[in-house]
Amino acid sequence: MAELLKSFRPDVTWANAGGAWPDMIFSTRVRFARNLEGFAFANRAAADRLAEIRRLVFAAARESGMFPRGHYLKMEALGPLEKSFLAERHHISPVLASSVLPSGAVISNDEDLSVMINEEDHLRLQCLSAGFAIEDALRSALKLDEVLGGNLRYSFAEQFGFLTACPANAGTGIRISCLAHLPAMARLGRMPAALESLSRLGVIARGIYGEGTYVLGDFYQIANAACLGRSEEAFSRNMDKVIRNLIRQEIGARELLMKGAAKLKTEDAVFRALGVLRHARAVSYNEFMQNMSLARMGAAMGWNMGLDFSTFNQLTLLMQPAHIQAAAGRALTPAGRDAFRADYLRKKLN
Amino acid sequence: MKLCEDCHKTPAAVFLKLAVNNKVTGLHLCQACAAKKGAVYGFESGVFNASDIVGNVSDYFNDFLPRERKTLACAACGLKYSRFKETGRLGCAQCYKSFEPQLAELMARIHGFARHAGRGYAGGGAPEFSRAEASRRGEALNAAIRAAVDKEDFAAAARLRDALRELENRHG
Ligand SMILES: [Zn+2]
Ligand SMILES: [Zn+2]
């Protein structure tokens, strides 16, 4: 089993329950897209220049003092299991995981700060915070950007701001996203209409791993679509408003599911789901997410699930395929993973 | 250049999409008029519409970018504009200059604005290049100095020489 996986701790600070609505908002992320002056964008730069960019970013990150005992990773030196593990932790994107050119990542020891190197842009730096914490995440990401931007030379122009490979990211280069758990709205079939109206607010919703991924366990990444022509603060205020609105809608949906005849049906679904998590002998990740989502909603409704939100959140990370193998300390077949997952849950939940 | 559809005086800098009674309409406005409208409709009240960019981004580019001659290309990295229309990815920072009018239109459609209004950037310190990178940049600067001297652009040559000296002082 790769040494790298052992060097990451099993639980992550930003996955602990935090913020104002820990039952609904799992985590908040603020990222900035940046590129270095004097180098072509990553899609058009030669391998030796990409290696030079990575060297410069590693050096700037070391000098910043913001990554003590951090991880400095070269993608081409990692195996598929290690890359999956990092993608499951939201430190690297599926795009970066499949890169064969000189690329990399710097990840802080607490795993709250990270920088992807030579993904679509030379730098994608981000801060992850527990719960609904747009202001905190923005402050930390701006600080990281300021320090790295002082040690490097970013591409910047008055008219278009920070220049990025895709014009959709230029300007502030900011993306603010919250990972929201919205099981009641999903159960009432309200998500399609909600997503439709989000798009009219300049906001996009995606699956749990970001762009082009499926919705799992009723978790949605909600993020700003536009990032030019307004200040970083204006974009975050807009997101704050949108998220608060979603929270109100989810609260309303929960009330409906708790009312009158609906209550027994809801309760039955929630406790059946808990039964699967507690007693099944083989559980796939998909099945885990579906049942966990219902149990998590039960906890939010005040029913005793025997688990707090921090534990739900940590399990959401730990039960992923590469994490299961890291916990087992060896590579497992899909069937082996499902059995290991069921055993783990049984011990944890009974 | 398109004029503001409200005051009809200043060039339009903003493409504001409005959803009124379930009908979506767009307005090209100057900064000042957009700000006035913003006070009424409010970006933060959610009238701003970016729904078009949900979905396949390259389809979006294909649909909305003005048709250009096939020959338009970035002088710095050689990326053809037609290639950008296919991939949605630019090749280098200079592409933003090479395709400026086209990008201003595209930016207005994607972001609702065509001008950055966030944090500025004063530029960082000179980064520590590797020996290979420093010598590569030195050669490029020397070639640029020769070209400037050939064109008798001595002011440019002097600027380039300063840059070369700075590079050599740091990495020589
Ligand atoms: Zn006007
Ligand atoms: Zn270019």
CSV table of N, CA, C and O in Angstrom, one decimal, chain A residues 191-300:
chain,number,residue,atom,x,y,z
A,191,MET,N,-36.1,19.3,-6.9
A,191,MET,CA,-34.8,19.8,-7.4
A,191,MET,C,-34.7,20.3,-8.8
A,191,MET,O,-34.1,21.3,-9.0
A,192,PRO,N,-35.4,19.6,-9.8
A,192,PRO,CA,-35.3,20.2,-11.2
A,192,PRO,C,-35.7,21.6,-11.2
A,192,PRO,O,-35.0,22.5,-11.8
A,193,ALA,N,-36.8,22.0,-10.6
A,193,ALA,CA,-37.3,23.3,-10.7
A,193,ALA,C,-36.4,24.3,-9.9
A,193,ALA,O,-36.1,25.4,-10.3
A,194,ALA,N,-35.8,23.8,-8.8
A,194,ALA,CA,-34.9,24.6,-8.0
A,194,ALA,C,-33.6,24.9,-8.8
A,194,ALA,O,-33.1,26.0,-8.8
A,195,LEU,N,-33.1,23.9,-9.5
A,195,LEU,CA,-31.9,24.0,-10.3
A,195,LEU,C,-32.2,25.0,-11.4
A,195,LEU,O,-31.3,25.8,-11.8
A,196,GLU,N,-33.3,24.9,-12.0
A,196,GLU,CA,-33.7,25.8,-13.1
A,196,GLU,C,-33.7,27.2,-12.6
A,196,GLU,O,-33.1,28.1,-13.3
A,197,SER,N,-34.2,27.5,-11.4
A,197,SER,CA,-34.3,28.9,-11.0
A,197,SER,C,-32.9,29.3,-10.5
A,197,SER,O,-32.6,30.5,-10.6
A,198,LEU,N,-32.1,28.4,-10.0
A,198,LEU,CA,-30.7,28.7,-9.7
A,198,LEU,C,-30.0,29.3,-10.9
A,198,LEU,O,-29.2,30.3,-10.8
A,199,SER,N,-30.2,28.6,-12.0
A,199,SER,CA,-29.4,29.0,-13.2
A,199,SER,C,-29.8,30.4,-13.6
A,199,SER,O,-29.0,31.2,-14.2
A,200,ARG,N,-31.0,30.9,-13.2
A,200,ARG,CA,-31.4,32.2,-13.5
A,200,ARG,C,-30.8,33.2,-12.5
A,200,ARG,O,-30.8,34.4,-12.7
A,201,LEU,N,-30.2,32.7,-11.5
A,201,LEU,CA,-29.5,33.6,-10.5
A,201,LEU,C,-28.0,33.6,-10.7
A,201,LEU,O,-27.3,34.1,-9.9
A,202,GLY,N,-27.5,33.1,-11.9
A,202,GLY,CA,-26.1,33.1,-12.1
A,202,GLY,C,-25.4,32.1,-11.3
A,202,GLY,O,-24.2,32.2,-10.9
A,203,VAL,N,-26.1,31.0,-11.0
A,203,VAL,CA,-25.5,29.9,-10.2
A,203,VAL,C,-25.6,28.6,-10.9
A,203,VAL,O,-26.6,28.3,-11.5
A,204,ILE,N,-24.6,27.7,-10.7
A,204,ILE,CA,-24.7,26.4,-11.3
A,204,ILE,C,-24.7,25.3,-10.2
A,204,ILE,O,-24.0,25.5,-9.2
A,205,ALA,N,-25.3,24.2,-10.5
A,205,ALA,CA,-25.3,23.1,-9.6
A,205,ALA,C,-24.7,21.9,-10.3
A,205,ALA,O,-25.0,21.7,-11.4
A,206,ARG,N,-23.9,21.2,-9.5
A,206,ARG,CA,-23.3,20.0,-10.1
A,206,ARG,C,-23.3,18.9,-9.1
A,206,ARG,O,-23.7,19.0,-8.0
A,207,GLY,N,-22.8,17.7,-9.5
A,207,GLY,CA,-22.7,16.6,-8.6
A,207,GLY,C,-21.5,16.8,-7.6
A,207,GLY,O,-20.8,17.8,-7.6
A,208,ILE,N,-21.4,15.8,-6.8
A,208,ILE,CA,-20.5,15.9,-5.6
A,208,ILE,C,-19.0,16.1,-6.0
A,208,ILE,O,-18.3,16.8,-5.3
A,209,TYR,N,-18.5,15.6,-7.1
A,209,TYR,CA,-17.1,15.8,-7.5
A,209,TYR,C,-16.9,16.9,-8.5
A,209,TYR,O,-15.9,17.0,-9.1
A,210,GLY,N,-18.0,17.8,-8.7
A,210,GLY,CA,-17.8,18.9,-9.6
A,210,GLY,C,-18.2,18.6,-11.0
A,210,GLY,O,-19.0,17.7,-11.2
A,211,GLU,N,-17.7,19.4,-11.9
A,211,GLU,CA,-18.1,19.4,-13.3
A,211,GLU,C,-18.3,18.0,-13.9
A,211,GLU,O,-17.4,17.1,-13.8
A,212,GLY,N,-19.4,17.8,-14.5
A,212,GLY,CA,-19.6,16.5,-15.2
A,212,GLY,C,-19.8,15.3,-14.4
A,212,GLY,O,-19.6,14.2,-14.8
A,213,THR,N,-20.2,15.5,-13.1
A,213,THR,CA,-20.3,14.3,-12.2
A,213,THR,C,-21.8,14.2,-11.8
A,213,THR,O,-22.5,15.1,-11.8
A,214,TYR,N,-22.1,13.0,-11.4
A,214,TYR,CA,-23.5,12.7,-11.0
A,214,TYR,C,-23.8,13.2,-9.6
A,214,TYR,O,-22.9,13.3,-8.7
A,215,VAL,N,-25.1,13.4,-9.3
A,215,VAL,CA,-25.5,13.7,-8.0
A,215,VAL,C,-25.6,12.4,-7.2
A,215,VAL,O,-26.2,11.4,-7.7
A,216,LEU,N,-24.9,12.4,-6.1
A,216,LEU,CA,-24.9,11.2,-5.2
A,216,LEU,C,-25.4,11.5,-3.8
A,216,LEU,O,-25.0,12.5,-3.3
A,217,GLY,N,-26.4,10.8,-3.3
A,217,GLY,CA,-26.8,11.0,-1.9
A,217,GLY,C,-27.4,12.4,-1.7
A,217,GLY,O,-27.3,12.9,-0.6
A,218,ASP,N,-28.0,12.9,-2.8
A,218,ASP,CA,-28.6,14.3,-2.7
A,218,ASP,C,-27.7,15.4,-2.3
A,218,ASP,O,-28.1,16.4,-1.7
A,219,PHE,N,-26.4,15.2,-2.6
A,219,PHE,CA,-25.4,16.3,-2.4
A,219,PHE,C,-25.2,17.1,-3.7
A,219,PHE,O,-25.0,16.5,-4.8
A,220,TYR,N,-25.3,18.4,-3.6
A,220,TYR,CA,-25.1,19.3,-4.8
A,220,TYR,C,-24.0,20.3,-4.5
A,220,TYR,O,-24.0,20.9,-3.4
A,221,GLN,N,-23.1,20.4,-5.5
A,221,GLN,CA,-22.2,21.5,-5.4
A,221,GLN,C,-22.8,22.7,-6.1
A,221,GLN,O,-23.2,22.7,-7.2
A,222,ILE,N,-23.0,23.8,-5.3
A,222,ILE,CA,-23.7,25.0,-5.8
A,222,ILE,C,-22.6,26.1,-5.9
A,222,ILE,O,-21.9,26.4,-5.0
A,223,ALA,N,-22.4,26.6,-7.1
A,223,ALA,CA,-21.3,27.6,-7.4
A,223,ALA,C,-21.7,28.7,-8.3
A,223,ALA,O,-22.7,28.6,-9.1
A,224,ASN,N,-21.0,29.8,-8.2
A,224,ASN,CA,-21.3,31.0,-9.1
A,224,ASN,C,-20.8,30.6,-10.5
A,224,ASN,O,-19.8,29.9,-10.7
A,225,ALA,N,-21.6,31.1,-11.5
A,225,ALA,CA,-21.2,30.8,-12.9
A,225,ALA,C,-20.3,31.9,-13.4
A,225,ALA,O,-19.3,31.6,-14.1
A,226,ALA,N,-20.7,33.2,-13.2
A,226,ALA,CA,-19.9,34.3,-13.7
A,226,ALA,C,-18.9,34.7,-12.7
A,226,ALA,O,-19.1,34.5,-11.5
A,227,CYS,N,-17.8,35.3,-13.2
A,227,CYS,CA,-16.8,35.8,-12.2
A,227,CYS,C,-16.1,37.0,-12.6
A,227,CYS,O,-15.0,37.4,-12.1
A,228,LEU,N,-16.6,37.8,-13.6
A,228,LEU,CA,-16.0,39.0,-14.1
A,228,LEU,C,-17.0,40.2,-14.0
A,228,LEU,O,-18.2,39.9,-14.2
A,229,GLY,N,-16.5,41.3,-13.7
A,229,GLY,CA,-17.4,42.5,-13.7
A,229,GLY,C,-17.9,42.9,-12.4
A,229,GLY,O,-18.6,43.9,-12.2
A,230,ARG,N,-17.6,42.1,-11.3
A,230,ARG,CA,-18.0,42.4,-10.0
A,230,ARG,C,-16.9,42.2,-9.1
A,230,ARG,O,-16.0,41.4,-9.4
A,231,SER,N,-16.9,42.7,-7.8
A,231,SER,CA,-15.8,42.4,-6.9
A,231,SER,C,-16.0,41.0,-6.3
A,231,SER,O,-17.1,40.4,-6.4
A,232,GLU,N,-14.9,40.5,-5.8
A,232,GLU,CA,-14.9,39.2,-5.1
A,232,GLU,C,-16.0,39.1,-4.1
A,232,GLU,O,-16.7,38.1,-3.9
A,233,GLU,N,-16.1,40.2,-3.3
A,233,GLU,CA,-17.1,40.3,-2.3
A,233,GLU,C,-18.5,40.3,-2.8
A,233,GLU,O,-19.4,39.6,-2.2
A,234,ALA,N,-18.8,41.0,-3.9
A,234,ALA,CA,-20.1,41.0,-4.5
A,234,ALA,C,-20.5,39.5,-5.0
A,234,ALA,O,-21.6,39.1,-4.7
A,235,PHE,N,-19.6,38.8,-5.6
A,235,PHE,CA,-19.9,37.4,-5.9
A,235,PHE,C,-20.2,36.6,-4.7
A,235,PHE,O,-21.1,35.7,-4.7
A,236,SER,N,-19.4,36.8,-3.6
A,236,SER,CA,-19.7,36.0,-2.5
A,236,SER,C,-21.0,36.4,-1.8
A,236,SER,O,-21.7,35.5,-1.3
A,237,ARG,N,-21.3,37.7,-1.8
A,237,ARG,CA,-22.6,38.1,-1.2
A,237,ARG,C,-23.8,37.4,-2.0
A,237,ARG,O,-24.8,37.0,-1.4
A,238,ASN,N,-23.6,37.4,-3.3
A,238,ASN,CA,-24.7,36.8,-4.1
A,238,ASN,C,-24.8,35.3,-3.8
A,238,ASN,O,-26.0,34.8,-3.6
A,239,MET,N,-23.7,34.6,-3.6
A,239,MET,CA,-23.8,33.2,-3.3
A,239,MET,C,-24.4,33.0,-1.9
A,239,MET,O,-25.2,32.1,-1.7
A,240,ASP,N,-24.0,33.8,-1.0
A,240,ASP,CA,-24.5,33.7,0.4
A,240,ASP,C,-26.1,33.8,0.3
A,240,ASP,O,-26.8,33.0,0.9
A,241,LYS,N,-26.6,34.7,-0.5
A,241,LYS,CA,-28.0,34.9,-0.6
A,241,LYS,C,-28.7,33.7,-1.2
A,241,LYS,O,-29.7,33.2,-0.8
A,242,VAL,N,-28.1,33.2,-2.3
A,242,VAL,CA,-28.6,32.0,-3.0
A,242,VAL,C,-28.7,30.8,-2.0
A,242,VAL,O,-29.7,30.1,-2.0
A,243,ILE,N,-27.6,30.6,-1.3
A,243,ILE,CA,-27.5,29.4,-0.4
A,243,ILE,C,-28.6,29.6,0.7
A,243,ILE,O,-29.3,28.6,1.1
A,244,ARG,N,-28.7,30.8,1.3
A,244,ARG,CA,-29.7,31.0,2.3
A,244,ARG,C,-31.1,30.7,1.8
A,244,ARG,O,-32.0,30.1,2.5
A,245,ASN,N,-31.3,31.1,0.6
A,245,ASN,CA,-32.6,30.8,-0.1
A,245,ASN,C,-32.9,29.3,-0.2
A,245,ASN,O,-34.0,28.8,0.1
A,246,LEU,N,-31.8,28.5,-0.6
A,246,LEU,CA,-32.0,27.1,-0.7
A,246,LEU,C,-32.2,26.5,0.6
A,246,LEU,O,-33.0,25.5,0.7
A,247,ILE,N,-31.6,27.0,1.6
A,247,ILE,CA,-31.8,26.5,3.0
A,247,ILE,C,-33.2,26.6,3.4
A,247,ILE,O,-33.8,25.7,3.9
A,248,ARG,N,-33.8,27.8,3.1
A,248,ARG,CA,-35.2,28.0,3.5
A,248,ARG,C,-36.1,27.0,2.7
A,248,ARG,O,-37.0,26.5,3.3
A,249,GLN,N,-35.8,26.8,1.5
A,249,GLN,CA,-36.6,25.8,0.7
A,249,GLN,C,-36.5,24.4,1.3
A,249,GLN,O,-37.5,23.7,1.3
A,250,GLU,N,-35.3,24.0,1.7
A,250,GLU,CA,-35.1,22.7,2.2
A,250,GLU,C,-35.9,22.6,3.6
A,250,GLU,O,-36.5,21.5,3.8
A,251,ILE,N,-35.8,23.6,4.4
A,251,ILE,CA,-36.5,23.6,5.6
A,251,ILE,C,-38.0,23.4,5.4
A,251,ILE,O,-38.7,22.6,6.0
A,252,GLY,N,-38.6,24.1,4.4
A,252,GLY,CA,-40.0,24.0,4.0
A,252,GLY,C,-40.3,22.6,3.6
A,252,GLY,O,-41.4,22.1,4.0
A,253,ALA,N,-39.4,22.0,2.8
A,253,ALA,CA,-39.7,20.6,2.3
A,253,ALA,C,-39.7,19.7,3.4
A,253,ALA,O,-40.5,18.7,3.5
A,254,ARG,N,-38.8,19.9,4.4
A,254,ARG,CA,-38.7,19.0,5.6
A,254,ARG,C,-40.0,19.0,6.4
A,254,ARG,O,-40.5,18.0,6.8
A,255,GLU,N,-40.5,20.3,6.5
A,255,GLU,CA,-41.8,20.4,7.3
A,255,GLU,C,-42.9,19.6,6.6
A,255,GLU,O,-43.7,19.0,7.3
A,256,LEU,N,-43.0,19.7,5.3
A,256,LEU,CA,-44.0,18.9,4.6
A,256,LEU,C,-43.8,17.4,4.8
A,256,LEU,O,-44.8,16.7,5.0
A,257,LEU,N,-42.6,16.9,4.8
A,257,LEU,CA,-42.3,15.5,5.0
A,257,LEU,C,-42.6,15.0,6.4
A,257,LEU,O,-42.7,13.8,6.7
A,258,MET,N,-42.8,16.0,7.4
A,258,MET,CA,-43.0,15.7,8.8
A,258,MET,C,-44.5,15.8,9.1
A,258,MET,O,-44.9,15.6,10.3
A,259,LYS,N,-45.3,16.3,8.2
A,259,LYS,CA,-46.7,16.7,8.5
A,259,LYS,C,-47.6,15.5,8.2
A,259,LYS,O,-47.5,14.8,7.2
A,260,GLY,N,-48.6,15.3,9.0
A,260,GLY,CA,-49.8,14.5,8.8
A,260,GLY,C,-49.4,13.0,8.4
A,260,GLY,O,-48.5,12.4,8.9
A,261,ALA,N,-50.0,12.6,7.3
A,261,ALA,CA,-49.8,11.2,6.8
A,261,ALA,C,-48.4,11.0,6.3
A,261,ALA,O,-47.9,9.9,6.3
A,262,ALA,N,-47.8,12.1,5.8
A,262,ALA,CA,-46.4,12.0,5.2
A,262,ALA,C,-45.4,11.5,6.3
A,262,ALA,O,-44.4,10.9,5.9
A,263,LYS,N,-45.7,11.9,7.6
A,263,LYS,CA,-44.7,11.6,8.6
A,263,LYS,C,-44.3,10.2,8.7
A,263,LYS,O,-43.1,9.8,8.8
A,264,LEU,N,-45.3,9.3,8.8
A,264,LEU,CA,-45.1,7.9,8.9
A,264,LEU,C,-44.2,7.3,7.8
A,264,LEU,O,-43.3,6.5,7.9
A,265,LYS,N,-44.6,7.8,6.6
A,265,LYS,CA,-43.8,7.3,5.4
A,265,LYS,C,-42.4,7.8,5.5
A,265,LYS,O,-41.5,7.0,5.1
A,266,THR,N,-42.2,9.0,5.9
A,266,THR,CA,-40.8,9.5,6.0
A,266,THR,C,-40.0,8.7,7.0
A,266,THR,O,-38.9,8.3,6.8
A,267,GLU,N,-40.7,8.6,8.2
A,267,GLU,CA,-40.0,7.9,9.3
A,267,GLU,C,-39.6,6.5,8.9
A,267,GLU,O,-38.5,6.0,9.2
A,268,ASP,N,-40.5,5.8,8.2
A,268,ASP,CA,-40.3,4.4,7.7
A,268,ASP,C,-39.1,4.4,6.8
A,268,ASP,O,-38.2,3.5,7.0
A,269,ALA,N,-39.0,5.3,5.8
A,269,ALA,CA,-37.9,5.3,4.9
A,269,ALA,C,-36.6,5.6,5.6
A,269,ALA,O,-35.6,4.9,5.3
A,270,VAL,N,-36.6,6.5,6.6
A,270,VAL,CA,-35.4,6.9,7.3
A,270,VAL,C,-34.9,5.7,8.1
A,270,VAL,O,-33.7,5.4,8.0
A,271,PHE,N,-35.8,5.0,8.8
A,271,PHE,CA,-35.3,4.0,9.7
A,271,PHE,C,-34.9,2.7,8.9
A,271,PHE,O,-34.1,1.9,9.3
A,272,ARG,N,-35.6,2.5,7.8
A,272,ARG,CA,-35.2,1.4,6.9
A,272,ARG,C,-33.8,1.6,6.4
A,272,ARG,O,-32.9,0.7,6.4
A,273,ALA,N,-33.5,2.9,6.0
A,273,ALA,CA,-32.2,3.2,5.5
A,273,ALA,C,-31.1,3.0,6.6
A,273,ALA,O,-30.1,2.4,6.4
A,274,LEU,N,-31.5,3.4,7.8
A,274,LEU,CA,-30.5,3.2,9.0
A,274,LEU,C,-30.3,1.7,9.2
A,274,LEU,O,-29.2,1.2,9.5
A,275,GLY,N,-31.4,0.9,9.0
A,275,GLY,CA,-31.2,-0.6,9.1
A,275,GLY,C,-30.3,-1.1,8.1
A,275,GLY,O,-29.4,-2.0,8.4
A,276,VAL,N,-30.3,-0.6,6.9
A,276,VAL,CA,-29.3,-1.1,5.9
A,276,VAL,C,-27.9,-0.8,6.3
A,276,VAL,O,-27.0,-1.6,6.3
A,277,LEU,N,-27.7,0.5,6.7
A,277,LEU,CA,-26.4,0.9,7.2
A,277,LEU,C,-25.9,0.0,8.3
A,277,LEU,O,-24.7,-0.3,8.4
A,278,ARG,N,-26.8,-0.3,9.2
A,278,ARG,CA,-26.4,-1.1,10.4
A,278,ARG,C,-26.2,-2.6,10.2
A,278,ARG,O,-25.4,-3.2,10.9
A,279,HIS,N,-27.0,-3.1,9.3
A,279,HIS,CA,-27.0,-4.6,9.3
A,279,HIS,C,-26.7,-5.3,8.0
A,279,HIS,O,-26.5,-6.5,7.9
A,280,ALA,N,-26.5,-4.5,6.9
A,280,ALA,CA,-26.2,-5.1,5.6
A,280,ALA,C,-24.9,-5.8,5.7
A,280,ALA,O,-24.0,-5.4,6.5
A,281,ARG,N,-24.6,-6.8,4.8
A,281,ARG,CA,-23.3,-7.5,4.8
A,281,ARG,C,-22.5,-7.1,3.6
A,281,ARG,O,-21.3,-7.4,3.5
A,282,ALA,N,-23.1,-6.4,2.6
A,282,ALA,CA,-22.3,-5.8,1.5
A,282,ALA,C,-23.0,-4.5,1.0
A,282,ALA,O,-24.2,-4.5,0.8
A,283,VAL,N,-22.3,-3.4,1.0
A,283,VAL,CA,-22.9,-2.1,0.7
A,283,VAL,C,-22.0,-1.4,-0.3
A,283,VAL,O,-20.8,-1.2,-0.1
A,284,SER,N,-22.5,-1.1,-1.5
A,284,SER,CA,-21.8,-0.4,-2.5
A,284,SER,C,-21.7,1.1,-2.1
A,284,SER,O,-22.5,1.5,-1.2
A,285,TYR,N,-20.8,1.9,-2.7
A,285,TYR,CA,-20.8,3.3,-2.3
A,285,TYR,C,-22.1,4.0,-2.6
A,285,TYR,O,-22.6,4.8,-1.8
A,286,ASN,N,-22.6,3.7,-3.8
A,286,ASN,CA,-23.9,4.3,-4.2
A,286,ASN,C,-25.0,4.0,-3.2
A,286,ASN,O,-25.7,4.9,-2.8
A,287,GLU,N,-25.1,2.8,-2.8
A,287,GLU,CA,-26.1,2.4,-1.8
A,287,GLU,C,-25.9,3.0,-0.5
A,287,GLU,O,-26.8,3.5,0.2
A,288,PHE,N,-24.6,3.1,-0.1
A,288,PHE,CA,-24.3,3.8,1.1
A,288,PHE,C,-24.8,5.3,1.1
A,288,PHE,O,-25.4,5.7,2.0
A,289,MET,N,-24.5,5.9,0.0
A,289,MET,CA,-24.9,7.3,-0.1
A,289,MET,C,-26.4,7.5,-0.1
A,289,MET,O,-26.9,8.4,0.5
A,290,GLN,N,-27.1,6.6,-0.8
A,290,GLN,CA,-28.6,6.8,-0.8
A,290,GLN,C,-29.1,6.6,0.6
A,290,GLN,O,-30.0,7.4,1.1
A,291,ASN,N,-28.6,5.6,1.4
A,291,ASN,CA,-29.2,5.3,2.7
A,291,ASN,C,-28.7,6.3,3.7
A,291,ASN,O,-29.4,6.8,4.6
A,292,MET,N,-27.4,6.7,3.6
A,292,MET,CA,-26.8,7.7,4.5
A,292,MET,C,-27.6,9.0,4.3
A,292,MET,O,-27.9,9.7,5.3
A,293,SER,N,-28.0,9.4,3.1
A,293,SER,CA,-28.7,10.6,2.9
A,293,SER,C,-30.0,10.6,3.7
A,293,SER,O,-30.3,11.6,4.3
A,294,LEU,N,-30.7,9.5,3.6
A,294,LEU,CA,-32.0,9.4,4.4
A,294,LEU,C,-31.7,9.5,5.9
A,294,LEU,O,-32.4,10.2,6.6
A,295,ALA,N,-30.7,8.7,6.4
A,295,ALA,CA,-30.4,8.7,7.8
A,295,ALA,C,-30.0,10.1,8.3
A,295,ALA,O,-30.4,10.6,9.3
A,296,ARG,N,-29.2,10.8,7.4
A,296,ARG,CA,-28.7,12.1,7.7
A,296,ARG,C,-29.9,13.1,7.8
A,296,ARG,O,-30.0,14.0,8.7
A,297,MET,N,-30.9,12.9,6.9
A,297,MET,CA,-32.1,13.7,7.0
A,297,MET,C,-32.9,13.4,8.3
A,297,MET,O,-33.4,14.3,8.9
A,298,GLY,N,-32.9,12.1,8.7
A,298,GLY,CA,-33.6,11.8,9.9
A,298,GLY,C,-33.0,12.5,11.1
A,298,GLY,O,-33.7,13.0,12.0
A,299,ALA,N,-31.6,12.5,11.1
A,299,ALA,CA,-30.9,13.2,12.2
A,299,ALA,C,-31.3,14.7,12.2
A,299,ALA,O,-31.5,15.3,13.2
A,300,ALA,N,-31.4,15.3,11.0
A,300,ALA,CA,-31.8,16.7,10.9
A,300,ALA,C,-33.2,16.9,11.4
A,300,ALA,O,-33.6,18.0,11.9
